[in-house]
Amino acid sequence: MSTTQSDRLRGLLEPLVAAKGLDLEDIEMSKAGKRRMLRVIVDSDEGVELDTCAELSHEISDQLDESDVMGEDEYVLEVSSPGADRPLTEHRHYVRALGRLVKFQLTAGDDKGAELVARILDVDDEGMDLEVPGVKGRKATARRIAFTDIAKARVEIEFNRKDKKEEEA
């Protein structure tokens, strides 16, 4: 997808997405056989419900039909949330991952290239406070990490993790 088309799509779609109280995370264009696939990824602090994606999909489809941004070729539109395993790249992604276990690839000093798996406890403008799980019966330890020290970060899926609502009950 050309930068111009990407910019035009973002300009067209961002107001629709924002009107639903969502963030436009990404726009992806790919080939699907003879057709093109337009994937619109949206999210919010509360997550995204399936009904909201369906409503937004209809609105986006109508808006795209009225514009020439997709040209004359056929395309398939998909509106979805980013999924649990998406990379954390924006400040808001880290805030949304509070309480979650995250795998970090580090860039700084002695830790350069090292991987760290830790739970996010707090996030501010410079970085975050983490709890590094103890290994082999050892206690968990606290650690501070700056955003500038992170090369990559991705939420780790936990199958036995208690839901926040269960913990509050």
PDB file of C-alpha atoms in Angstrom:
ATOM      1  CA  MET A   1       0.000   0.000   0.000  1.00  0.00           C
ATOM      2  CA  SER A   2       1.470   3.319  -1.009  1.00  0.00           C
ATOM      3  CA  THR A   3       2.087   5.989   1.601  1.00  0.00           C
ATOM      4  CA  THR A   4      -0.359   8.271  -0.153  1.00  0.00           C
ATOM      5  CA  GLN A   5      -3.129   5.653  -0.107  1.00  0.00           C
ATOM      6  CA  SER A   6      -2.328   4.803   3.510  1.00  0.00           C
ATOM      7  CA  ASP A   7      -2.504   8.482   4.494  1.00  0.00           C
ATOM      8  CA  ARG A   8      -5.777   8.959   2.605  1.00  0.00           C
ATOM      9  CA  LEU A   9      -7.286   5.859   4.254  1.00  0.00           C
ATOM     10  CA  ARG A  10      -6.160   6.998   7.698  1.00  0.00           C
ATOM     11  CA  GLY A  11      -7.620  10.473   7.122  1.00  0.00           C
ATOM     12  CA  LEU A  12     -10.904   8.943   5.967  1.00  0.00           C
ATOM     13  CA  LEU A  13     -11.198   6.299   8.691  1.00  0.00           C
ATOM     14  CA  GLU A  14      -9.810   7.990  11.797  1.00  0.00           C
ATOM     15  CA  PRO A  15     -12.898  10.200  12.377  1.00  0.00           C
ATOM     16  CA  LEU A  16     -15.226   7.177  12.062  1.00  0.00           C
ATOM     17  CA  VAL A  17     -13.137   5.140  14.490  1.00  0.00           C
ATOM     18  CA  ALA A  18     -12.779   8.028  16.962  1.00  0.00           C
ATOM     19  CA  ALA A  19     -16.558   8.597  16.913  1.00  0.00           C
ATOM     20  CA  LYS A  20     -16.909   5.071  18.367  1.00  0.00           C
ATOM     21  CA  GLY A  21     -14.422   5.925  21.144  1.00  0.00           C
ATOM     22  CA  LEU A  22     -11.743   3.725  19.587  1.00  0.00           C
ATOM     23  CA  ASP A  23      -8.132   4.154  18.488  1.00  0.00           C
ATOM     24  CA  LEU A  24      -7.146   3.353  14.906  1.00  0.00           C
ATOM     25  CA  GLU A  25      -4.159   1.096  15.553  1.00  0.00           C
ATOM     26  CA  ASP A  26      -3.272  -0.017  12.042  1.00  0.00           C
ATOM     27  CA  ILE A  27      -4.405  -0.268   8.436  1.00  0.00           C
ATOM     28  CA  GLU A  28      -3.063  -3.240   6.479  1.00  0.00           C
ATOM     29  CA  MET A  29      -3.512  -3.945   2.788  1.00  0.00           C
ATOM     30  CA  SER A  30      -2.616  -7.337   1.317  1.00  0.00           C
ATOM     31  CA  LYS A  31      -3.452  -9.565  -1.643  1.00  0.00           C
ATOM     32  CA  ALA A  32      -6.017 -12.349  -1.182  1.00  0.00           C
ATOM     33  CA  GLY A  33      -6.066 -14.153  -4.515  1.00  0.00           C
ATOM     34  CA  LYS A  34      -7.450 -11.781  -7.150  1.00  0.00           C
ATOM     35  CA  ARG A  35      -8.828  -9.473  -4.479  1.00  0.00           C
ATOM     36  CA  ARG A  36      -7.214  -7.142  -2.015  1.00  0.00           C
ATOM     37  CA  MET A  37      -7.712  -7.453   1.730  1.00  0.00           C
ATOM     38  CA  LEU A  38      -8.110  -4.247   3.733  1.00  0.00           C
ATOM     39  CA  ARG A  39      -7.672  -4.939   7.437  1.00  0.00           C
ATOM     40  CA  VAL A  40      -8.547  -2.139   9.864  1.00  0.00           C
ATOM     41  CA  ILE A  41      -7.282  -2.732  13.413  1.00  0.00           C
ATOM     42  CA  VAL A  42      -8.999  -0.814  16.233  1.00  0.00           C
ATOM     43  CA  ASP A  43      -8.692  -0.880  20.024  1.00  0.00           C
ATOM     44  CA  SER A  44      -9.627   0.968  23.198  1.00  0.00           C
ATOM     45  CA  ASP A  45      -8.763   0.902  26.896  1.00  0.00           C
ATOM     46  CA  GLU A  46     -11.839  -1.260  27.499  1.00  0.00           C
ATOM     47  CA  GLY A  47     -11.230  -3.541  24.523  1.00  0.00           C
ATOM     48  CA  VAL A  48     -13.486  -3.856  21.484  1.00  0.00           C
ATOM     49  CA  GLU A  49     -16.788  -5.719  21.320  1.00  0.00           C
ATOM     50  CA  LEU A  50     -17.767  -7.748  18.276  1.00  0.00           C
ATOM     51  CA  ASP A  51     -20.937  -5.678  17.760  1.00  0.00           C
ATOM     52  CA  THR A  52     -18.866  -2.490  17.684  1.00  0.00           C
ATOM     53  CA  CYS A  53     -16.569  -4.002  15.028  1.00  0.00           C
ATOM     54  CA  ALA A  54     -19.619  -4.999  12.956  1.00  0.00           C
ATOM     55  CA  GLU A  55     -21.182  -1.514  13.188  1.00  0.00           C
ATOM     56  CA  LEU A  56     -17.874   0.128  12.357  1.00  0.00           C
ATOM     57  CA  SER A  57     -17.360  -2.236   9.422  1.00  0.00           C
ATOM     58  CA  HIS A  58     -20.680  -1.104   7.879  1.00  0.00           C
ATOM     59  CA  GLU A  59     -19.819   2.570   8.397  1.00  0.00           C
ATOM     60  CA  ILE A  60     -16.335   2.140   6.932  1.00  0.00           C
ATOM     61  CA  SER A  61     -17.727   0.200   3.976  1.00  0.00           C
ATOM     62  CA  ASP A  62     -20.225   2.975   3.240  1.00  0.00           C
ATOM     63  CA  GLN A  63     -17.503   5.634   3.534  1.00  0.00           C
ATOM     64  CA  LEU A  64     -15.150   3.707   1.234  1.00  0.00           C
ATOM     65  CA  ASP A  65     -17.944   3.210  -1.330  1.00  0.00           C
ATOM     66  CA  GLU A  66     -18.506   6.977  -1.406  1.00  0.00           C
ATOM     67  CA  SER A  67     -14.818   7.756  -1.919  1.00  0.00           C
ATOM     68  CA  ASP A  68     -12.291   6.754  -4.558  1.00  0.00           C
ATOM     69  CA  VAL A  69      -9.525   5.859  -2.112  1.00  0.00           C
ATOM     70  CA  MET A  70      -9.755   2.100  -2.854  1.00  0.00           C
ATOM     71  CA  GLY A  71     -10.007   2.546  -6.623  1.00  0.00           C
ATOM     72  CA  GLU A  72     -12.171   0.287  -8.804  1.00  0.00           C
ATOM     73  CA  ASP A  73     -10.665  -3.097  -7.882  1.00  0.00           C
ATOM     74  CA  GLU A  74     -12.528  -5.453  -5.550  1.00  0.00           C
ATOM     75  CA  TYR A  75     -11.452  -5.715  -1.941  1.00  0.00           C
ATOM     76  CA  VAL A  76     -12.487  -7.488   1.257  1.00  0.00           C
ATOM     77  CA  LEU A  77     -12.861  -5.367   4.391  1.00  0.00           C
ATOM     78  CA  GLU A  78     -12.043  -6.751   7.831  1.00  0.00           C
ATOM     79  CA  VAL A  79     -12.412  -4.714  11.023  1.00  0.00           C
ATOM     80  CA  SER A  80     -10.976  -6.294  14.137  1.00  0.00           C
ATOM     81  CA  SER A  81      -9.098  -5.789  17.380  1.00  0.00           C
ATOM     82  CA  PRO A  82      -5.334  -6.308  17.422  1.00  0.00           C
ATOM     83  CA  GLY A  83      -5.305  -9.621  19.284  1.00  0.00           C
ATOM     84  CA  ALA A  84      -3.503 -10.580  22.447  1.00  0.00           C
ATOM     85  CA  ASP A  85      -0.117 -11.218  20.847  1.00  0.00           C
ATOM     86  CA  ARG A  86       0.357  -7.931  19.025  1.00  0.00           C
ATOM     87  CA  PRO A  87       3.553  -5.952  19.652  1.00  0.00           C
ATOM     88  CA  LEU A  88       3.398  -3.164  22.225  1.00  0.00           C
ATOM     89  CA  THR A  89       4.648  -0.037  20.479  1.00  0.00           C
ATOM     90  CA  GLU A  90       2.720   2.932  21.895  1.00  0.00           C
ATOM     91  CA  HIS A  91       2.483   4.310  25.435  1.00  0.00           C
ATOM     92  CA  ARG A  92      -1.227   3.443  25.496  1.00  0.00           C
ATOM     93  CA  HIS A  93      -0.415  -0.216  24.688  1.00  0.00           C
ATOM     94  CA  TYR A  94       1.673  -0.485  27.854  1.00  0.00           C
ATOM     95  CA  VAL A  95      -1.048   1.194  29.929  1.00  0.00           C
ATOM     96  CA  ARG A  96      -3.587  -1.309  28.568  1.00  0.00           C
ATOM     97  CA  ALA A  97      -1.217  -4.139  29.524  1.00  0.00           C
ATOM     98  CA  LEU A  98      -1.132  -3.178  33.226  1.00  0.00           C
ATOM     99  CA  GLY A  99      -1.109  -6.340  35.314  1.00  0.00           C
ATOM    100  CA  ARG A 100      -0.135  -8.497  32.327  1.00  0.00           C
ATOM    101  CA  LEU A 101       3.007 -10.543  31.822  1.00  0.00           C
ATOM    102  CA  VAL A 102       5.132  -9.121  28.980  1.00  0.00           C
ATOM    103  CA  LYS A 103       8.234 -10.369  27.174  1.00  0.00           C
ATOM    104  CA  PHE A 104      10.686  -7.536  26.530  1.00  0.00           C
ATOM    105  CA  GLN A 105      13.743  -7.537  24.290  1.00  0.00           C
ATOM    106  CA  LEU A 106      16.134  -4.971  25.725  1.00  0.00           C
ATOM    107  CA  THR A 107      18.479  -2.526  23.969  1.00  0.00           C
ATOM    108  CA  ALA A 108      20.549  -0.953  26.732  1.00  0.00           C
ATOM    109  CA  GLY A 109      24.023  -1.618  28.146  1.00  0.00           C
ATOM    110  CA  ASP A 110      24.727  -5.055  29.574  1.00  0.00           C
ATOM    111  CA  ASP A 111      21.131  -6.111  28.858  1.00  0.00           C
ATOM    112  CA  LYS A 112      21.385  -5.382  25.109  1.00  0.00           C
ATOM    113  CA  GLY A 113      19.647  -8.205  23.247  1.00  0.00           C
ATOM    114  CA  ALA A 114      18.551  -9.863  26.489  1.00  0.00           C
ATOM    115  CA  GLU A 115      14.959 -10.985  27.011  1.00  0.00           C
ATOM    116  CA  LEU A 116      13.063 -10.148  30.159  1.00  0.00           C
ATOM    117  CA  VAL A 117       9.661 -11.522  31.129  1.00  0.00           C
ATOM    118  CA  ALA A 118       7.925  -9.411  33.775  1.00  0.00           C
ATOM    119  CA  ARG A 119       4.527  -8.168  34.906  1.00  0.00           C
ATOM    120  CA  ILE A 120       3.730  -4.478  34.338  1.00  0.00           C
ATOM    121  CA  LEU A 121       2.778  -2.822  37.631  1.00  0.00           C
ATOM    122  CA  ASP A 122       2.783   0.869  36.713  1.00  0.00           C
ATOM    123  CA  VAL A 123       3.400   3.017  33.636  1.00  0.00           C
ATOM    124  CA  ASP A 124       4.435   6.672  33.453  1.00  0.00           C
ATOM    125  CA  ASP A 125       5.820   8.945  30.721  1.00  0.00           C
ATOM    126  CA  GLU A 126       9.423   7.649  30.933  1.00  0.00           C
ATOM    127  CA  GLY A 127       8.910   3.927  31.485  1.00  0.00           C
ATOM    128  CA  MET A 128       7.373   1.372  33.788  1.00  0.00           C
ATOM    129  CA  ASP A 129       7.701  -0.496  37.047  1.00  0.00           C
ATOM    130  CA  LEU A 130       7.842  -4.262  36.666  1.00  0.00           C
ATOM    131  CA  GLU A 131       7.644  -7.353  38.824  1.00  0.00           C
ATOM    132  CA  VAL A 132      10.063 -10.009  37.624  1.00  0.00           C
ATOM    133  CA  PRO A 133       8.755 -13.440  38.677  1.00  0.00           C
ATOM    134  CA  GLY A 134      11.042 -15.467  40.904  1.00  0.00           C
ATOM    135  CA  VAL A 135      12.657 -18.587  39.464  1.00  0.00           C
ATOM    136  CA  LYS A 136      12.705 -21.951  41.277  1.00  0.00           C
ATOM    137  CA  GLY A 137      10.928 -20.796  44.424  1.00  0.00           C
ATOM    138  CA  ARG A 138      12.670 -17.427  44.713  1.00  0.00           C
ATOM    139  CA  LYS A 139      10.711 -14.259  45.449  1.00  0.00           C
ATOM    140  CA  ALA A 140       9.689 -11.898  42.679  1.00  0.00           C
ATOM    141  CA  THR A 141      11.852  -8.780  42.304  1.00  0.00           C
ATOM    142  CA  ALA A 142      10.996  -5.210  41.354  1.00  0.00           C
ATOM    143  CA  ARG A 143      12.602  -3.577  38.337  1.00  0.00           C
ATOM    144  CA  ARG A 144      12.285  -0.243  36.558  1.00  0.00           C
ATOM    145  CA  ILE A 145      12.658  -0.086  32.772  1.00  0.00           C
ATOM    146  CA  ALA A 146      12.702   2.967  30.493  1.00  0.00           C
ATOM    147  CA  PHE A 147      10.859   2.974  27.163  1.00  0.00           C
ATOM    148  CA  THR A 148      14.161   3.831  25.470  1.00  0.00           C
ATOM    149  CA  ASP A 149      15.605   0.495  26.727  1.00  0.00           C
ATOM    150  CA  ILE A 150      12.962  -1.583  24.905  1.00  0.00           C
ATOM    151  CA  ALA A 151      13.576  -2.964  21.409  1.00  0.00           C
ATOM    152  CA  LYS A 152      10.434  -5.121  21.339  1.00  0.00           C
ATOM    153  CA  ALA A 153       7.634  -6.014  23.720  1.00  0.00           C
ATOM    154  CA  ARG A 154       4.749  -8.442  23.459  1.00  0.00           C
ATOM    155  CA  VAL A 155       2.145  -9.647  25.978  1.00  0.00           C
ATOM    156  CA  GLU A 156       2.631 -13.254  27.061  1.00  0.00           C
ATOM    157  CA  ILE A 157      -0.547 -15.325  27.026  1.00  0.00           C
ATOM    158  CA  GLU A 158      -1.348 -16.685  30.497  1.00  0.00           C
ATOM    159  CA  PHE A 159      -3.856 -19.504  30.614  1.00  0.00           C
ATOM    160  CA  ASN A 160      -4.036 -19.699  34.411  1.00  0.00           C
ATOM    161  CA  ARG A 161      -4.092 -15.949  35.073  1.00  0.00           C
ATOM    162  CA  LYS A 162      -6.886 -14.652  37.279  1.00  0.00           C
ATOM    163  CA  ASP A 163      -9.099 -12.025  35.688  1.00  0.00           C
ATOM    164  CA  LYS A 164      -8.955  -8.563  37.292  1.00  0.00           C
ATOM    165  CA  LYS A 165     -12.663  -8.846  38.131  1.00  0.00           C
ATOM    166  CA  GLU A 166     -12.054 -12.109  39.990  1.00  0.00           C
ATOM    167  CA  GLU A 167      -9.215 -10.541  41.974  1.00  0.00           C
ATOM    168  CA  GLU A 168     -11.401  -7.574  42.992  1.00  0.00           C
ATOM    169  CA  ALA A 169     -14.288  -9.799  44.174  1.00  0.00           C
TER     170      ALA A 169
END
